[in-house]
């Protein structure tokens, strides 16, 4: 079916409102390649990528997807050239400062997950401010993974749990999946139903290792800066065709 881009303001009629993912996670990849294709510096791709994310967030709100999580910076991304890392940190800070007012108006609840204490102080301040200011908003739950690594998250959860055991607040036999989840950065957030990776790479790159145990994976060749509502529509169409069995037998 061809979809008129104008109609993408609202949920396209071929999608089933009752079977939308309740949480979509995106690995925003391909910014550098997008810029390279245009003969421009990689940072231009990151800049354009911010606009893409902003529209995806609005799109989730317009279409009725209640939670979006975006992978902005991995624990491994520190290994990039210093000038790119510095550009990204400054970009995050600038965007946060610029968008906070609008997020308030649009009722967005923003939350950052990752090892935030290792981020530049000025960025940490913007992060803290945005989370505090938006915490009582009742609209879309927007989570940004920054200095995030799934392994690091699991290790810090183990440490927190071990320390509670050591201090006598928790017994070893009480540790179960629910307790474990309470010690993850994503505590309180439903696990993603759908994970999207752009730019064609067939890997997880240390994203939400625990949380995506049963997420549907969708990979598109489209580079992140080009991931628009039409592309999101394609991803949701593919998602709605999946038979989510959760280890059981046919669901359809
Ligand atoms: C994703 O785009 C953004 C971040 C990891 C911050 P890339 O920068 O990884 O772009 P490619 O993969 O090099 O094209
Ligand atoms: C994953 O992309 C991290 C983010 C999107 C923030 P990368 O570009 O860092 O992943 P690899 O290196 O291709 O696995
Ligand atoms: Mg990449």
CSV table of C-alpha atoms and ligand atoms in Angstrom, one decimal:
chain,number,residue,atom,x,y,z
A,1,UNK,CA,0.0,0.0,0.0
A,2,UNK,CA,1.3,3.5,-0.8
A,3,UNK,CA,1.0,5.9,2.0
A,4,UNK,CA,0.5,9.6,1.5
A,5,UNK,CA,3.1,11.3,3.6
A,6,UNK,CA,0.5,14.0,4.6
A,7,UNK,CA,-1.6,11.3,6.3
A,8,UNK,CA,1.4,10.3,8.4
A,9,UNK,CA,0.4,13.0,10.9
A,10,UNK,CA,-1.8,10.4,12.4
A,11,UNK,CA,-1.5,6.7,12.8
A,12,UNK,CA,-1.7,5.3,9.2
A,13,UNK,CA,-5.0,3.4,8.9
A,14,UNK,CA,-3.4,0.1,7.9
A,15,UNK,CA,-1.8,-0.2,11.3
A,16,UNK,CA,-3.7,-1.8,14.2
A,17,UNK,CA,-3.8,0.7,17.1
A,18,UNK,CA,-4.4,-2.1,19.6
A,19,UNK,CA,-1.2,-3.9,18.6
A,20,UNK,CA,1.3,-1.1,18.6
A,21,UNK,CA,4.6,-1.7,20.5
A,22,UNK,CA,4.3,-0.2,23.9
A,23,UNK,CA,8.0,0.7,23.9
A,24,UNK,CA,10.3,1.2,20.8
A,25,UNK,CA,14.1,1.3,21.2
A,26,UNK,CA,16.3,2.6,18.4
A,27,UNK,CA,20.0,2.1,17.7
A,28,UNK,CA,20.5,5.3,15.7
A,29,UNK,CA,23.3,4.2,13.4
A,30,UNK,CA,24.8,5.5,10.2
A,31,UNK,CA,25.3,9.2,10.9
A,32,UNK,CA,28.9,9.2,9.8
A,33,UNK,CA,28.2,7.3,6.6
A,34,UNK,CA,25.3,9.6,5.8
A,35,UNK,CA,27.7,12.6,6.0
A,36,UNK,CA,30.4,10.8,4.1
A,37,UNK,CA,28.1,10.1,1.2
A,38,UNK,CA,27.5,13.8,1.0
A,39,UNK,CA,31.2,14.6,1.2
A,40,UNK,CA,30.7,16.3,4.6
A,41,UNK,CA,32.2,15.9,8.0
A,42,UNK,CA,30.8,13.2,10.3
A,43,UNK,CA,29.5,15.7,12.8
A,44,UNK,CA,27.0,17.0,10.2
A,45,UNK,CA,25.4,13.5,10.3
A,46,UNK,CA,25.1,13.7,14.1
A,47,UNK,CA,23.5,17.1,13.8
A,48,UNK,CA,21.0,15.9,11.2
A,49,UNK,CA,20.4,12.8,13.4
A,50,UNK,CA,19.1,15.0,16.2
A,51,UNK,CA,16.3,16.3,13.9
A,52,UNK,CA,15.4,12.7,13.0
A,53,UNK,CA,15.1,11.8,16.6
A,54,UNK,CA,13.0,14.8,17.4
A,55,UNK,CA,10.5,13.9,14.7
A,56,UNK,CA,10.5,10.2,15.7
A,57,UNK,CA,9.6,11.3,19.2
A,58,UNK,CA,6.7,13.4,17.9
A,59,UNK,CA,5.7,10.6,15.6
A,60,UNK,CA,5.5,8.2,18.6
A,61,UNK,CA,3.3,10.7,20.4
A,62,UNK,CA,1.1,11.3,17.3
A,63,UNK,CA,0.6,7.6,16.6
A,64,UNK,CA,0.2,6.4,20.2
A,65,UNK,CA,3.5,4.7,21.0
A,66,UNK,CA,3.9,5.5,24.7
A,67,UNK,CA,7.7,5.0,25.2
A,68,UNK,CA,10.8,5.6,23.0
A,69,UNK,CA,14.4,4.8,24.0
A,70,UNK,CA,17.3,6.1,21.9
A,71,UNK,CA,20.9,4.9,22.0
A,72,UNK,CA,22.9,8.2,21.8
A,73,UNK,CA,26.3,7.2,23.1
A,74,UNK,CA,27.8,3.8,24.1
A,75,UNK,CA,30.4,3.0,26.6
A,76,UNK,CA,32.5,2.0,23.6
A,77,UNK,CA,32.1,5.3,21.8
A,78,UNK,CA,34.7,6.9,24.0
A,79,UNK,CA,37.2,5.2,21.7
A,80,UNK,CA,36.3,7.6,18.8
A,81,UNK,CA,38.5,10.5,17.9
A,82,UNK,CA,38.5,13.1,20.7
A,83,UNK,CA,37.1,15.8,18.6
A,84,UNK,CA,34.1,13.7,17.6
A,85,UNK,CA,33.5,12.7,21.3
A,86,UNK,CA,33.7,16.4,22.4
A,87,UNK,CA,31.4,17.4,19.6
A,88,UNK,CA,28.8,14.9,20.7
A,89,UNK,CA,28.9,15.9,24.4
A,90,UNK,CA,28.5,19.5,23.4
A,91,UNK,CA,25.7,18.7,21.0
A,92,UNK,CA,23.8,16.7,23.7
A,93,UNK,CA,24.1,19.6,26.1
A,94,UNK,CA,23.1,22.2,23.6
A,95,UNK,CA,20.1,20.2,22.3
A,96,UNK,CA,18.9,19.5,25.9
A,97,UNK,CA,19.0,23.2,26.8
A,98,UNK,CA,17.3,24.2,23.6
A,99,UNK,CA,14.5,21.6,23.7
A,100,UNK,CA,13.6,21.6,27.4
A,101,UNK,CA,10.9,24.2,27.1
A,102,UNK,CA,9.3,22.4,24.1
A,103,UNK,CA,9.4,19.1,25.9
A,104,UNK,CA,7.6,20.7,28.8
A,105,UNK,CA,4.9,22.1,26.4
A,106,UNK,CA,4.6,18.7,24.8
A,107,UNK,CA,4.3,16.9,28.1
A,108,UNK,CA,7.4,14.7,27.5
A,109,UNK,CA,9.0,12.8,30.4
A,110,UNK,CA,12.7,12.5,29.7
A,111,UNK,CA,15.1,10.2,31.4
A,112,UNK,CA,18.7,9.3,30.9
A,113,UNK,CA,20.2,5.9,31.4
A,114,UNK,CA,23.8,4.9,31.5
A,115,UNK,CA,26.9,5.7,33.6
A,116,UNK,CA,26.0,9.4,33.8
A,117,UNK,CA,28.6,10.4,36.4
A,118,UNK,CA,31.4,9.9,33.9
A,119,UNK,CA,29.9,12.6,31.6
A,120,UNK,CA,31.1,16.2,31.6
A,121,UNK,CA,29.8,18.2,34.6
A,122,UNK,CA,27.9,20.7,32.5
A,123,UNK,CA,26.1,18.0,30.6
A,124,UNK,CA,25.3,16.2,33.9
A,125,UNK,CA,23.7,19.4,35.1
A,126,UNK,CA,21.5,19.7,32.0
A,127,UNK,CA,20.5,16.1,32.3
A,128,UNK,CA,19.5,16.5,36.0
A,129,UNK,CA,17.5,19.6,35.2
A,130,UNK,CA,15.7,18.0,32.3
A,131,UNK,CA,14.8,14.9,34.4
A,132,UNK,CA,13.6,16.9,37.4
A,133,UNK,CA,11.6,19.4,35.4
A,134,UNK,CA,9.8,16.8,33.3
A,135,UNK,CA,9.3,14.1,35.9
A,136,UNK,CA,5.7,14.8,36.5
A,137,UNK,CA,4.8,15.1,32.9
A,138,UNK,CA,2.3,12.5,31.8
A,139,UNK,CA,3.0,12.2,28.0
A,140,UNK,CA,5.5,10.1,26.2
A,141,UNK,CA,8.3,8.4,28.2
A,142,UNK,CA,11.5,9.4,26.3
A,143,UNK,CA,14.7,7.6,27.5
A,144,UNK,CA,18.1,8.5,26.2
A,145,UNK,CA,21.0,6.0,26.6
A,146,UNK,CA,24.1,8.1,27.1
A,147,UNK,CA,27.4,6.5,28.1
A,148,UNK,CA,25.3,3.4,28.2
A,149,UNK,CA,26.6,-0.2,27.9
A,150,UNK,CA,24.4,-3.3,28.6
A,151,UNK,CA,27.3,-5.1,30.3
A,152,UNK,CA,28.2,-2.2,32.5
A,153,UNK,CA,24.6,-1.9,33.5
A,154,UNK,CA,24.4,-5.5,34.5
A,155,UNK,CA,27.6,-5.3,36.4
A,156,UNK,CA,26.5,-2.2,38.3
A,157,UNK,CA,23.2,-4.0,39.1
A,158,UNK,CA,25.2,-7.0,40.5
A,159,UNK,CA,27.2,-4.7,42.7
A,160,UNK,CA,24.2,-2.9,44.0
A,161,UNK,CA,22.5,-6.2,44.9
A,162,UNK,CA,25.7,-7.7,46.4
A,163,UNK,CA,26.1,-4.7,48.6
A,164,UNK,CA,22.5,-5.0,49.8
A,165,UNK,CA,23.1,-8.6,50.7
A,166,UNK,CA,26.4,-7.7,52.4
A,167,UNK,CA,24.5,-5.2,54.5
A,168,UNK,CA,21.7,-7.6,55.3
A,169,UNK,CA,19.0,-5.8,53.4
A,170,UNK,CA,18.4,-8.7,51.0
A,171,UNK,CA,18.8,-12.4,51.2
A,172,UNK,CA,20.5,-14.3,48.4
A,173,UNK,CA,17.4,-16.6,48.0
A,174,UNK,CA,15.2,-13.5,47.4
A,175,UNK,CA,17.1,-12.4,44.3
A,176,UNK,CA,14.9,-13.1,41.3
A,177,UNK,CA,14.4,-11.5,37.9
A,178,UNK,CA,12.0,-8.9,39.3
A,179,UNK,CA,14.6,-7.8,41.9
A,180,UNK,CA,17.3,-7.8,39.3
A,181,UNK,CA,15.3,-5.5,37.0
A,182,UNK,CA,14.8,-3.1,39.9
A,183,UNK,CA,18.5,-2.5,39.9
A,184,UNK,CA,18.9,-1.8,36.2
A,185,UNK,CA,19.0,1.8,34.9
A,186,UNK,CA,15.7,1.2,33.2
A,187,UNK,CA,13.9,0.3,36.4
A,188,UNK,CA,10.2,0.9,36.1
A,189,UNK,CA,10.2,1.0,32.3
A,190,UNK,CA,8.5,-1.7,30.3
A,191,UNK,CA,10.8,-3.8,28.2
A,192,UNK,CA,11.0,-2.8,24.5
A,193,UNK,CA,8.6,-4.7,22.2
A,194,UNK,CA,10.5,-3.5,19.1
A,195,UNK,CA,14.1,-2.6,18.6
A,196,UNK,CA,15.1,-0.8,15.4
A,197,UNK,CA,18.6,-0.5,14.0
A,198,UNK,CA,19.3,1.7,11.1
A,199,UNK,CA,22.2,1.5,8.6
A,200,UNK,CA,22.0,-2.3,8.0
A,201,UNK,CA,24.2,-3.5,10.8
A,202,UNK,CA,23.0,-6.9,12.2
A,203,UNK,CA,24.2,-6.4,15.8
A,204,UNK,CA,23.1,-5.1,19.2
A,205,UNK,CA,26.4,-3.3,20.0
A,206,UNK,CA,25.9,-3.6,23.8
A,207,UNK,CA,22.4,-2.1,23.9
A,208,UNK,CA,19.8,-3.1,26.5
A,209,UNK,CA,21.1,-6.7,26.7
A,210,UNK,CA,18.8,-7.8,29.5
A,211,UNK,CA,15.7,-5.8,28.3
A,212,UNK,CA,15.5,-7.0,24.7
A,213,UNK,CA,15.3,-10.7,25.6
A,214,UNK,CA,12.0,-10.9,23.7
A,215,UNK,CA,12.0,-7.7,21.6
A,216,UNK,CA,11.3,-8.0,17.9
A,217,UNK,CA,14.3,-6.9,15.9
A,218,UNK,CA,14.0,-4.7,12.8
A,219,UNK,CA,17.0,-3.7,10.7
A,220,UNK,CA,16.8,-1.3,7.9
A,221,UNK,CA,19.5,-0.2,5.4
A,222,UNK,CA,18.3,3.4,5.7
A,223,UNK,CA,20.9,5.6,7.5
A,224,UNK,CA,19.7,7.2,10.7
A,225,UNK,CA,19.4,10.8,9.4
A,226,UNK,CA,17.1,9.5,6.7
A,227,UNK,CA,14.8,7.5,9.0
A,228,UNK,CA,11.5,9.4,8.6
A,229,UNK,CA,7.9,8.6,9.3
A,230,UNK,CA,7.6,6.5,6.2
A,231,UNK,CA,10.5,4.4,7.5
A,232,UNK,CA,8.9,4.1,10.9
A,233,UNK,CA,5.7,3.1,9.2
A,234,UNK,CA,7.5,0.3,7.5
A,235,UNK,CA,9.1,-0.9,10.8
A,236,UNK,CA,5.7,-1.0,12.5
A,237,UNK,CA,4.1,-2.8,9.6
A,238,UNK,CA,6.8,-5.5,9.8
A,239,UNK,CA,6.3,-5.6,13.6
A,240,UNK,CA,2.6,-6.2,13.3
A,241,UNK,CA,3.3,-9.1,10.9
A,242,UNK,CA,5.4,-10.9,13.5
A,243,UNK,CA,4.1,-13.9,15.5
A,244,UNK,CA,5.4,-13.3,19.0
A,245,UNK,CA,5.5,-16.7,20.5
A,246,UNK,CA,7.6,-16.1,23.7
A,247,UNK,CA,8.7,-19.7,23.5
A,248,UNK,CA,5.2,-21.1,23.2
A,249,UNK,CA,3.3,-22.3,20.2
A,250,UNK,CA,1.6,-20.3,17.4
A,251,UNK,CA,-0.2,-17.2,18.6
A,252,UNK,CA,-2.0,-16.4,15.3
B,1,LIG,C1,25.6,6.7,15.2
B,1,LIG,O1,26.2,7.0,14.0
B,1,LIG,C2,25.8,7.8,16.2
B,1,LIG,C3,26.7,7.4,17.3
B,1,LIG,C4,27.2,6.3,17.5
B,1,LIG,C5,26.9,8.5,18.3
B,1,LIG,P1,27.7,6.6,13.7
B,1,LIG,O2,28.5,7.8,14.1
B,1,LIG,O3,28.1,5.3,14.3
B,1,LIG,O4,27.7,6.5,12.1
B,1,LIG,P2,28.5,5.4,11.3
B,1,LIG,O5,28.1,4.1,11.8
B,1,LIG,O6,29.9,5.7,11.4
B,1,LIG,O7,28.0,5.7,9.9
B,2,LIG,C1,25.9,1.9,18.3
B,2,LIG,O1,26.5,2.3,17.2
B,2,LIG,C2,25.9,3.0,19.4
B,2,LIG,C3,25.0,4.1,19.1
B,2,LIG,C4,24.2,4.2,18.2
B,2,LIG,C5,25.1,5.2,20.1
B,2,LIG,P1,28.0,2.1,16.8
B,2,LIG,O2,28.3,2.7,15.5
B,2,LIG,O3,28.9,2.6,18.0
B,2,LIG,O4,28.2,0.5,16.8
B,2,LIG,P2,29.2,-0.4,16.1
B,2,LIG,O5,30.6,0.1,16.4
B,2,LIG,O6,28.9,-0.3,14.6
B,2,LIG,O7,29.0,-1.7,16.7
B,3,LIG,MG1,28.0,3.4,13.7
